[in-house]
Tab-separated table of C-alpha atoms in Angstrom:
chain	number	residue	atom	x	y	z
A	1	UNK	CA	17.603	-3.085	14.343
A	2	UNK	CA	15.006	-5.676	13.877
A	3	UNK	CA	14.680	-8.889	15.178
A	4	UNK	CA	14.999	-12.050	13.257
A	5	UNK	CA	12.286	-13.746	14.889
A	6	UNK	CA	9.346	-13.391	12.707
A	7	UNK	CA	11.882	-13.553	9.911
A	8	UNK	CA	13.606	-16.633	9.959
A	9	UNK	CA	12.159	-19.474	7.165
A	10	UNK	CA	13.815	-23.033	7.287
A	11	UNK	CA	15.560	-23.964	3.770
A	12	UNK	CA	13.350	-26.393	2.659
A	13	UNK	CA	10.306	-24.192	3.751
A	14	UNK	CA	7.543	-23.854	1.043
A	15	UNK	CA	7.195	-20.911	-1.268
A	16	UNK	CA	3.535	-20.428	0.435
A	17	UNK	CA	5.283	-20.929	3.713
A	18	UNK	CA	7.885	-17.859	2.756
A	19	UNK	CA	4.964	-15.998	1.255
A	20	UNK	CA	3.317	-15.764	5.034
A	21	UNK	CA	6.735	-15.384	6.466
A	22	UNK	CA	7.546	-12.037	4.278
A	23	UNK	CA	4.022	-11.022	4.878
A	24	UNK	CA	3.849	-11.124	8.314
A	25	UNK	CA	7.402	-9.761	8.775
A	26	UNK	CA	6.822	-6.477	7.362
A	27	UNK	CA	10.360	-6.133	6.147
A	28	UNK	CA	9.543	-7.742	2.513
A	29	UNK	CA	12.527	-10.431	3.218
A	30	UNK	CA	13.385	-13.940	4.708
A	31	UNK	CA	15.970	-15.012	6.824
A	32	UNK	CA	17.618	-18.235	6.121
A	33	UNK	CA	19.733	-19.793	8.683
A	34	UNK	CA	21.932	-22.967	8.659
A	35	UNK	CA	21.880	-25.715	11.279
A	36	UNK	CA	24.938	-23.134	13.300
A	37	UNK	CA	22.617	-20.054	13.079
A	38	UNK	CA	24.717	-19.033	10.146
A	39	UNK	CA	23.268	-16.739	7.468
A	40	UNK	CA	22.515	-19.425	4.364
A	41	UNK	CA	20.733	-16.681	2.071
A	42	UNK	CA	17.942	-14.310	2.012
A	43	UNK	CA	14.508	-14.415	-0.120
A	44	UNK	CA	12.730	-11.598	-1.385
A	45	UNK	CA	8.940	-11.063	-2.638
A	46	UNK	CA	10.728	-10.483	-6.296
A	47	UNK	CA	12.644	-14.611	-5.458
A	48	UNK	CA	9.571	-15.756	-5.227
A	49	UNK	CA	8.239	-13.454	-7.884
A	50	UNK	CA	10.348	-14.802	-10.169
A	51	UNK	CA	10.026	-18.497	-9.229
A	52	UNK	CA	6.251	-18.582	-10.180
A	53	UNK	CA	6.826	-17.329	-13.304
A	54	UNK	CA	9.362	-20.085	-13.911
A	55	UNK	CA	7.093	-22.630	-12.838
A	56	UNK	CA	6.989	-23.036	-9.403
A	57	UNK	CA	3.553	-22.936	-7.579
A	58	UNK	CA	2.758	-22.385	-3.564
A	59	UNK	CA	3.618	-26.081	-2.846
A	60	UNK	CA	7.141	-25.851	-4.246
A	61	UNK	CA	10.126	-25.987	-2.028
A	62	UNK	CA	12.454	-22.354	-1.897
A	63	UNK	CA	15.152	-24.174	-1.872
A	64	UNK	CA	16.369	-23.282	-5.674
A	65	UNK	CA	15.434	-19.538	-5.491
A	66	UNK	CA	17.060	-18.836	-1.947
A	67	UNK	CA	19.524	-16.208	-2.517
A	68	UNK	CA	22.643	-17.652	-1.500
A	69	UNK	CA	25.505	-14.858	-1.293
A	70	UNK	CA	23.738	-11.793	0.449
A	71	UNK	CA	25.099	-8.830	1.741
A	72	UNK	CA	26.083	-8.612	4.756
A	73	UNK	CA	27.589	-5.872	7.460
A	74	UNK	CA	28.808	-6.471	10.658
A	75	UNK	CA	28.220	-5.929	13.629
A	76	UNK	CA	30.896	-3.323	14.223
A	77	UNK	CA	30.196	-1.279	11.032
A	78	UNK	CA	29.089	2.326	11.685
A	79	UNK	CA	26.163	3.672	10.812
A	80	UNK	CA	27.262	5.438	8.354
A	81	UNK	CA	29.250	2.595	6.836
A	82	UNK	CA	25.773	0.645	6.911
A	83	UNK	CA	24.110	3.007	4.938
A	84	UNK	CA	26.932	3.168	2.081
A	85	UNK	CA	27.158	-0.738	1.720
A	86	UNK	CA	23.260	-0.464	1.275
A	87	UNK	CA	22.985	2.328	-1.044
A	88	UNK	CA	26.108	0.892	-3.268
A	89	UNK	CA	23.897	-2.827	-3.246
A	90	UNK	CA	20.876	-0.600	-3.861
A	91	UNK	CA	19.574	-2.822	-1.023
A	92	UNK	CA	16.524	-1.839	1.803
A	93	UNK	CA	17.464	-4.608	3.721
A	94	UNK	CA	21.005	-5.859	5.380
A	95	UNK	CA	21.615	-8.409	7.280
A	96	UNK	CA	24.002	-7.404	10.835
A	97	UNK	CA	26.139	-10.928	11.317
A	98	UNK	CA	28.902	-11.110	14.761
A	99	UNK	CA	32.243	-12.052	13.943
A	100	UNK	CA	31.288	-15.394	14.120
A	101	UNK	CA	28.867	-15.284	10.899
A	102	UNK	CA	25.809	-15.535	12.983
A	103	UNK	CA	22.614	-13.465	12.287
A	104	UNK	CA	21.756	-10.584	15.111
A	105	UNK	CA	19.023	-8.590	13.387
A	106	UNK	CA	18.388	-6.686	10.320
A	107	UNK	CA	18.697	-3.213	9.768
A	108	UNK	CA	16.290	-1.176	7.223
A	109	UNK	CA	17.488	1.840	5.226
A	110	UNK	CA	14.594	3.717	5.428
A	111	UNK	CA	15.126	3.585	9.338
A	112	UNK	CA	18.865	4.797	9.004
A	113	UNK	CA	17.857	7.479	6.626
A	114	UNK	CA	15.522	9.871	7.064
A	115	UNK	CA	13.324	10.212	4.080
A	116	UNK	CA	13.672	13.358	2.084
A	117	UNK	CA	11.063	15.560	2.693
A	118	UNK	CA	9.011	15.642	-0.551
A	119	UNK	CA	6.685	18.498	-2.025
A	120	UNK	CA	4.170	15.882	-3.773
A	121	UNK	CA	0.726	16.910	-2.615
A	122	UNK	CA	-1.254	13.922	-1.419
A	123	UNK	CA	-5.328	14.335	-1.255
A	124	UNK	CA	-7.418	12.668	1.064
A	125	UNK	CA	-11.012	12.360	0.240
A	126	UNK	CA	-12.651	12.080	3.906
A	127	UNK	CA	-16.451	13.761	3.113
A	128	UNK	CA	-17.817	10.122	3.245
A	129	UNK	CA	-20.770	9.254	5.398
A	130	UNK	CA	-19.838	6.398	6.554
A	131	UNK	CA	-23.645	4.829	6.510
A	132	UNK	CA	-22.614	1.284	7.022
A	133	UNK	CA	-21.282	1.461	9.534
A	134	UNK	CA	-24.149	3.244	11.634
A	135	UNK	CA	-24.141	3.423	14.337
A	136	UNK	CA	-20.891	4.249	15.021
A	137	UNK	CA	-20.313	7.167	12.640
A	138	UNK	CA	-23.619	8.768	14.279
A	139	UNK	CA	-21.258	11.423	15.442
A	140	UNK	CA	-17.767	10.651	14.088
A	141	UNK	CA	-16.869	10.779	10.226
A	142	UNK	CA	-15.874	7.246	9.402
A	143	UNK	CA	-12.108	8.141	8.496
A	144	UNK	CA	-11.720	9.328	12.484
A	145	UNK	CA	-12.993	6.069	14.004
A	146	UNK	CA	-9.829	4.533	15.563
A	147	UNK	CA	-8.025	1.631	14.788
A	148	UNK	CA	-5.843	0.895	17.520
A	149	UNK	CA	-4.757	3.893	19.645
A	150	UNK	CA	-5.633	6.121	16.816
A	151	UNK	CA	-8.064	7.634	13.949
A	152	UNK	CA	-7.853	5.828	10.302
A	153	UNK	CA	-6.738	9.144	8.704
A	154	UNK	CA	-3.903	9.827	11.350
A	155	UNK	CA	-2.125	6.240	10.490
A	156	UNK	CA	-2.589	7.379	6.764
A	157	UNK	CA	-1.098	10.794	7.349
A	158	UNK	CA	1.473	8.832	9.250
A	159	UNK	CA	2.116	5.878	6.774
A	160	UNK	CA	2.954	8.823	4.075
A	161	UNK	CA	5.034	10.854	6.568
A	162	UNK	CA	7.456	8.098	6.785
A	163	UNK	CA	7.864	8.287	2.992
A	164	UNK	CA	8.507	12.064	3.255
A	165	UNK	CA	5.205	13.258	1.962
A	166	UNK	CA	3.652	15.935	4.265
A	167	UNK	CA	1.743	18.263	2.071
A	168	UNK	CA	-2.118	17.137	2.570
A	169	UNK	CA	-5.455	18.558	1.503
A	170	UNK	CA	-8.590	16.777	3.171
A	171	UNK	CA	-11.379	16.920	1.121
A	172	UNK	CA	-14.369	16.962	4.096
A	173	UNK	CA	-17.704	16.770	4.552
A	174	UNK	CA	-19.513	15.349	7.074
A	175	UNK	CA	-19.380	16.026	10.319
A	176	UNK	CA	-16.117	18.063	9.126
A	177	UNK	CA	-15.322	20.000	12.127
A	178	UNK	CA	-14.138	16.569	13.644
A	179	UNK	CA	-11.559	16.285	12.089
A	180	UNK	CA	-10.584	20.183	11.361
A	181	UNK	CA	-10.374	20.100	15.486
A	182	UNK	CA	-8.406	17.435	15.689
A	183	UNK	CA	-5.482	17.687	13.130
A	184	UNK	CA	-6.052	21.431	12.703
A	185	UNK	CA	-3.131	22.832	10.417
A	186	UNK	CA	-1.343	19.415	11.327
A	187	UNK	CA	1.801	21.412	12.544
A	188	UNK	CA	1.474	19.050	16.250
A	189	UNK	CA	1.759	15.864	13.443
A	190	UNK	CA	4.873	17.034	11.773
A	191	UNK	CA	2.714	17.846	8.573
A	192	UNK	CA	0.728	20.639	6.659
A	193	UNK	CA	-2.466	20.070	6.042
A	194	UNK	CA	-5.246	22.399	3.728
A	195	UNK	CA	-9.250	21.375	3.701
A	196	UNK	CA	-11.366	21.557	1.271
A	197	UNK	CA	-15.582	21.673	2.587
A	198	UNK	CA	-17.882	19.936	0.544
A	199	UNK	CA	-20.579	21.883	0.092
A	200	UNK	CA	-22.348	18.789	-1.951
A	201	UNK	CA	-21.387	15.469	-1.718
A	202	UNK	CA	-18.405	15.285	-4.940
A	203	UNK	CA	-17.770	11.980	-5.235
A	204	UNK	CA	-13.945	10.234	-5.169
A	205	UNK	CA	-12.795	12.873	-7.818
A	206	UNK	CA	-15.323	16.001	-8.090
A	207	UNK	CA	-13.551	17.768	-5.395
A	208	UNK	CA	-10.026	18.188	-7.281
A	209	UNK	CA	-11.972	21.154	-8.988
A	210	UNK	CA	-11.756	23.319	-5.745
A	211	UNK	CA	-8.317	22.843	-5.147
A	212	UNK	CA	-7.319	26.362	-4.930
A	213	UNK	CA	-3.946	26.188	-6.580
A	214	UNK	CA	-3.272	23.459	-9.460
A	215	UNK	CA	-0.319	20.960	-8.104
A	216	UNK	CA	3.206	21.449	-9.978
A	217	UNK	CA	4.430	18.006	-9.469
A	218	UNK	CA	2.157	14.649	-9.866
A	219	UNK	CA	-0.044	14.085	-6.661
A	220	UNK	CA	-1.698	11.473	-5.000
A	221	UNK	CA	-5.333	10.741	-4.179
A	222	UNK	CA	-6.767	8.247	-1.565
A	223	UNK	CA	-9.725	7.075	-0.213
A	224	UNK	CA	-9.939	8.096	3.587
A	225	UNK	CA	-11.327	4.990	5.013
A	226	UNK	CA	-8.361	2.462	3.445
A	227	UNK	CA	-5.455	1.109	5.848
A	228	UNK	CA	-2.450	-0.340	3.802
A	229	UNK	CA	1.383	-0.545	4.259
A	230	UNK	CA	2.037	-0.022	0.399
A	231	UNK	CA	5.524	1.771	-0.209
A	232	UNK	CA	3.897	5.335	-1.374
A	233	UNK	CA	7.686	5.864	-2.877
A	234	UNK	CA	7.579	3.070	-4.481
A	235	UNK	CA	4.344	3.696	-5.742
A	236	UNK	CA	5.861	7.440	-6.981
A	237	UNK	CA	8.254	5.692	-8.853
A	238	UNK	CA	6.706	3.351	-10.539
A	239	UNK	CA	4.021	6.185	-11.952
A	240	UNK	CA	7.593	8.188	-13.326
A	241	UNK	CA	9.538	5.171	-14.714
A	242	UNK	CA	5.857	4.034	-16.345
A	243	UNK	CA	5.478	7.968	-17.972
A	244	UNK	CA	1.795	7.869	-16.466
A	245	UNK	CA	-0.200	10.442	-16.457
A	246	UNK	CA	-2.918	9.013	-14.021
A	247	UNK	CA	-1.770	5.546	-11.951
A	248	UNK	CA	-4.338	3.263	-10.435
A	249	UNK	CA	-3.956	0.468	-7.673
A	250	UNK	CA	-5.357	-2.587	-8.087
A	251	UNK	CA	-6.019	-5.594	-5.903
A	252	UNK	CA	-6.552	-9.197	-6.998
A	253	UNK	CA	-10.413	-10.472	-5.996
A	254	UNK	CA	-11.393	-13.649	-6.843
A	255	UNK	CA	-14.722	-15.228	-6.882
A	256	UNK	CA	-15.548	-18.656	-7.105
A	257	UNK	CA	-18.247	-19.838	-9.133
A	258	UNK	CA	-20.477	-22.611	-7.243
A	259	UNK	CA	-21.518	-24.548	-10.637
A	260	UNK	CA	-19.837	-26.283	-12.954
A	261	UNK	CA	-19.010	-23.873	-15.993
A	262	UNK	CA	-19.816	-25.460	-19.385
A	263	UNK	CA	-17.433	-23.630	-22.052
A	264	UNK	CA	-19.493	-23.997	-25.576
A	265	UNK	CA	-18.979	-22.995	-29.361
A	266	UNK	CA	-21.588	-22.949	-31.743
A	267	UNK	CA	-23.595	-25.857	-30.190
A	268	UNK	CA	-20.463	-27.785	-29.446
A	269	UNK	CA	-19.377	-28.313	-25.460
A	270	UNK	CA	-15.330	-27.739	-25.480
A	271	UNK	CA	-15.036	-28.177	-21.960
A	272	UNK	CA	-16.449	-28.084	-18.491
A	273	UNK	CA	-14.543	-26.383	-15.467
A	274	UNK	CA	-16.275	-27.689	-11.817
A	275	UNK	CA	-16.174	-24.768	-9.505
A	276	UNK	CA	-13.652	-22.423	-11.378
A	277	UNK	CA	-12.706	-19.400	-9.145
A	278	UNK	CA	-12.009	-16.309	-11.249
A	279	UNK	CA	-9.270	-13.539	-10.733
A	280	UNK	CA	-9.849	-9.563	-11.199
A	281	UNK	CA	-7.948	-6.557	-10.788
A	282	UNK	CA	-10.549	-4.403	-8.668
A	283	UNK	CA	-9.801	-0.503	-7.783
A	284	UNK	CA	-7.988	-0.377	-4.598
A	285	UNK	CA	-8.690	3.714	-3.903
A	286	UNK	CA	-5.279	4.632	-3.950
A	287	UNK	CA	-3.861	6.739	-7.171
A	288	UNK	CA	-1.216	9.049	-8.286
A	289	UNK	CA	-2.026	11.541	-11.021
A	290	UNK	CA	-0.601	14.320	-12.741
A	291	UNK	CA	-1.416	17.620	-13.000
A	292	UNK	CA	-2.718	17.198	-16.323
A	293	UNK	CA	-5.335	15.505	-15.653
A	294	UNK	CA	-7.464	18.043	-14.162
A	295	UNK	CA	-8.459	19.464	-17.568
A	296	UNK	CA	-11.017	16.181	-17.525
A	297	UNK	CA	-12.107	17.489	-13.954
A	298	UNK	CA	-16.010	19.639	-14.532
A	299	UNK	CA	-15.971	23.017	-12.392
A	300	UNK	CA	-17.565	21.958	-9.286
A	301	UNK	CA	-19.935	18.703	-9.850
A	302	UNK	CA	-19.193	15.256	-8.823
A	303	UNK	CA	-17.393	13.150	-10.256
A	304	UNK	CA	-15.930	9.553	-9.435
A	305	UNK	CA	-12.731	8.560	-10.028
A	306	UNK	CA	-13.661	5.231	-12.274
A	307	UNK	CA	-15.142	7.996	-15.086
A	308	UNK	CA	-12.008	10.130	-14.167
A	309	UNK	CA	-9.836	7.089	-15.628
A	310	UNK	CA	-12.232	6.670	-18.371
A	311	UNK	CA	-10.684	10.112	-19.679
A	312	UNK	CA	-7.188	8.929	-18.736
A	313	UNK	CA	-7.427	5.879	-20.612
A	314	UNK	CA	-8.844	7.532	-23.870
A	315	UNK	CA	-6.480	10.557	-23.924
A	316	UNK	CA	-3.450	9.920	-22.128
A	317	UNK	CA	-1.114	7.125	-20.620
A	318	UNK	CA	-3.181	5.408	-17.577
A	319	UNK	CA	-1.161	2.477	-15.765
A	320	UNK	CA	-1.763	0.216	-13.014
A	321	UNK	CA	-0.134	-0.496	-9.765
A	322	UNK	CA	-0.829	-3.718	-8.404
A	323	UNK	CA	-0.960	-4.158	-4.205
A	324	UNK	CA	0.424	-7.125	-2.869
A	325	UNK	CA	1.082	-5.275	0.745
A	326	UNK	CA	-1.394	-5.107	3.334
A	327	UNK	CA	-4.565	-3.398	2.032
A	328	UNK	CA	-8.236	-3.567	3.814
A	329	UNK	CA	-11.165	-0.981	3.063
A	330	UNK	CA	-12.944	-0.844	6.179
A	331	UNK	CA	-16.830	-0.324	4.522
A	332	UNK	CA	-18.403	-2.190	6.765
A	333	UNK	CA	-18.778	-3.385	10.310
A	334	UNK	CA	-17.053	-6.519	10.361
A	335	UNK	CA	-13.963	-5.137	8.115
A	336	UNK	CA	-13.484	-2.510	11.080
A	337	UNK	CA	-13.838	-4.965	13.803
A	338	UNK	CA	-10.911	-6.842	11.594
A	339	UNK	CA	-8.755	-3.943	10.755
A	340	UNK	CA	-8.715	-3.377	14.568
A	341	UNK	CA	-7.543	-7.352	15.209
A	342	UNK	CA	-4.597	-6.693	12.618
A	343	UNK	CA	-3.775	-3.329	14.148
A	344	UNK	CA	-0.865	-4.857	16.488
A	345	UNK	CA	0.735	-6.787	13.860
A	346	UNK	CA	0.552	-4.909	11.071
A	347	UNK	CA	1.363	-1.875	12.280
C-alpha cells in the first residue's frame, strides 16, 4: 500500500500546485483530506485535464474540479475484494479508509494484479556511440552506463516488464559484447531477449530489416538511451483504439524567442508579441508500430525513424502519443549527471 505522504494536496491548493503533487507522487492522483483527516475527494491528471480546457489556468484554485465522491475500500476488504471494486470502477487507484473514514494509504491495481504476460515484441535500438558523452562511454555503450544501482537499458527492460512485455530484441553495435555479457538471453531478468549486430551503423529504424522473423502483433521501438515512466499499456492501447498503423511520442519543447516578434501583412504591422515562447511537439524516441510497416523498411541500409513516419504518414494511419510522464534523453553529460539526481525519486 502506498503512503499518502507525497500525496496529500490541501483543497484550496493550486492546479500548478496539484500538477507537482501528481507528478512527484508517481501514482497519477491527489489526496484530499478534510480538517479530521477525512477523505474530501481525489484529483486526477484527466481533473485537471479537463479544467484547462474549461478555462482554468496554473494559478486557478482545484477547488471546483476536486472529485468529491471517490471510491473507497476499507481497510478490512480482502484483496481480492479490492481488486473487484477496482476493476467494476475501472479505477488504478483506491483509496484504503479505517472505520473511522480516515485515509491509511492507497493501493494500485497494477500492484494487486500481476500484469498479463504479453507477446508484443518490444525493440531496443542500443548500437549508439554514445560520443557525447566521451569519456565515459570509452569502454561502455552509452545505454549500460548506470543510473542509480543499475544500467539505462536494465530499468527499460524493467519499466516494460512491469507492463507484461518481455519479448526484447537489442539492436547492438558498439562495444556489443557489453551488454550480450551482461543480460545474455535475459532468463536471470525474468525476460527473453534476441540481438541483432550491426554490422554498419543503421540508424533508429534500418535495423528492423534484419529482424529474422516479421512480428505478428504490433511492436514497439525505443531509443536505448531514454528513461521515462510512461504507461507502455497505455501507450498499446491508445495505438489500437486510434487504428494506427505506426504511433509516435511526442513531448512539448518550447523555446522562447529573446526579441520582440513583429506580426506583419502586406506592409501593414498587426501586432507585436515581446518575448513570445513557442510550443512544439518534438519526437520523444518511443513508438509502437505494426507489422505493416516494414514493407517501407529497405533490405539492410539505414534508415531513421523520422523518414520511416514520412511513409506512415503518406500511406497509412500515423498518430501521436503525447508524454506528460517523466521522460529525459540522456545525450549529453549534464542530462546524465541529472537523470542520476532524479533516480531516487522517480524511480
Amino acid at each position: 500500500m502506498k503512503k499518502i505522504d507525497e500525496v496529500k494536496l490541501d483543497k484550496n491548493a493550486s492546479i500548478k500546485e496539484a500538477l507537482q503533487i501528481i507528478g512527484n507522487g508517481a501514482i497519477q492522483i491527489a489526496i484530499i483530506l478534510d480538517n479530521n483527516g477525512e477523505l474530501y475527494g481525489t484529483l486526477s491528471d484527466g481533473d485537471i485535464r479537463r479544467g484547462l480546457l474549461n478555462g482554468l489556468n496554473l494559478d486557478s484554485p482545484i477547488s471546483s474540479i476536486i472529485f468529491k465522491n471517490p471510491t473507497c475500500a476499507k481497510i478490512s476488504h480482502t484483496k481480492d475484494q479490492v481488486i473487484q471494486i477496482a476493476v467494476s470502477k475501472k479505477i488504478n487507484q483506491i483509496p484504503i479508509i479505517n472505520e473511522d473514514g480516515k485515509v491509511l494509504g492507497i493501493k494500485l491495481l497494477n500492484d494487486l494484479i500481476k500484469p498479463e504476460n504479453k507477446k508484443n515484441k518490444v525493440i531496443l535500438m542500443v548500437g549508439g556511440l554514445g560520443l557525447r558523452l566521451r569519456p565515459y562511454t570509452n569502454h561502455t555503450p552509452k545505454p549500460m552506463l548506470k543510473v542509480g544501482n543499475k544500467p539505462i537499458l536494465e530499468i527499460i527492460l524493467e519499466n516494460f516488464l512491469e507492463y507484461g512485455y518481455s519479448n526484447f530484441i537489442m539492436c547492438t553495435n558498439y562495444k556489443s559484447e557489453v551488454i550480450k555479457d551482461y543480460f545474455g538471453d535475459g532468463k536471470k531478468f525474468g525476460v527473453k531477449i534476441e540481438y541483432i549486430i550491426e554490422k554498419q551503423r543503421m540508424g533508429t529504424a534500418g535495423a528492423l530489416s534484419l529482424l529474422r522473423e516479421k512480428p505478428d502483433e504490433p511492436f514497439f521501438v525505443m531509443n536505448g538511451d531514454l528513461l521515462t515512466t510512461l504507461n507502455f499499456e497505455h501507450l498499446h492501447n491508445f495505438h489500437i483504439s486510434n487504428n494506427s498503423e505506426g504511433t509516435m511520442c511526442v513531448r512539448e519543447y518550447n523555446i522562447q524567442i529573446p526579441f520582440g516578434v513583429v506580426n506583419i501583412e502586406n506592409d501593414k504591422i498587426n501586432s507585436i508579441e515581446e518575448k513570445p515562447t513557442k510550443t512544439y511537439f518534438v519526437n520523444a524516441g518511443i513508438y509502437m508500430l505494426n507489422p505493416s510497416i516494414l514493407e517501407y523498411v529497405p533490405t539492410k541500409k539505414p534508415l531513421d525513424m523520422p523518414t520511416l513516419f514520412e511513409q506512415i504518414i503518406k500511406n497509412k494511419n500515423a498518430s501521436v502519443f503525447p508524454l506528460r510522464e517523466y521522460w529525459t534523453d540522456i545525450g549529453h553529460t549534464q542530462e546524465y549527471f541529472k537523470a542520476n539526481e532524479d533516480f531516487e525519486k522517480v524511480f
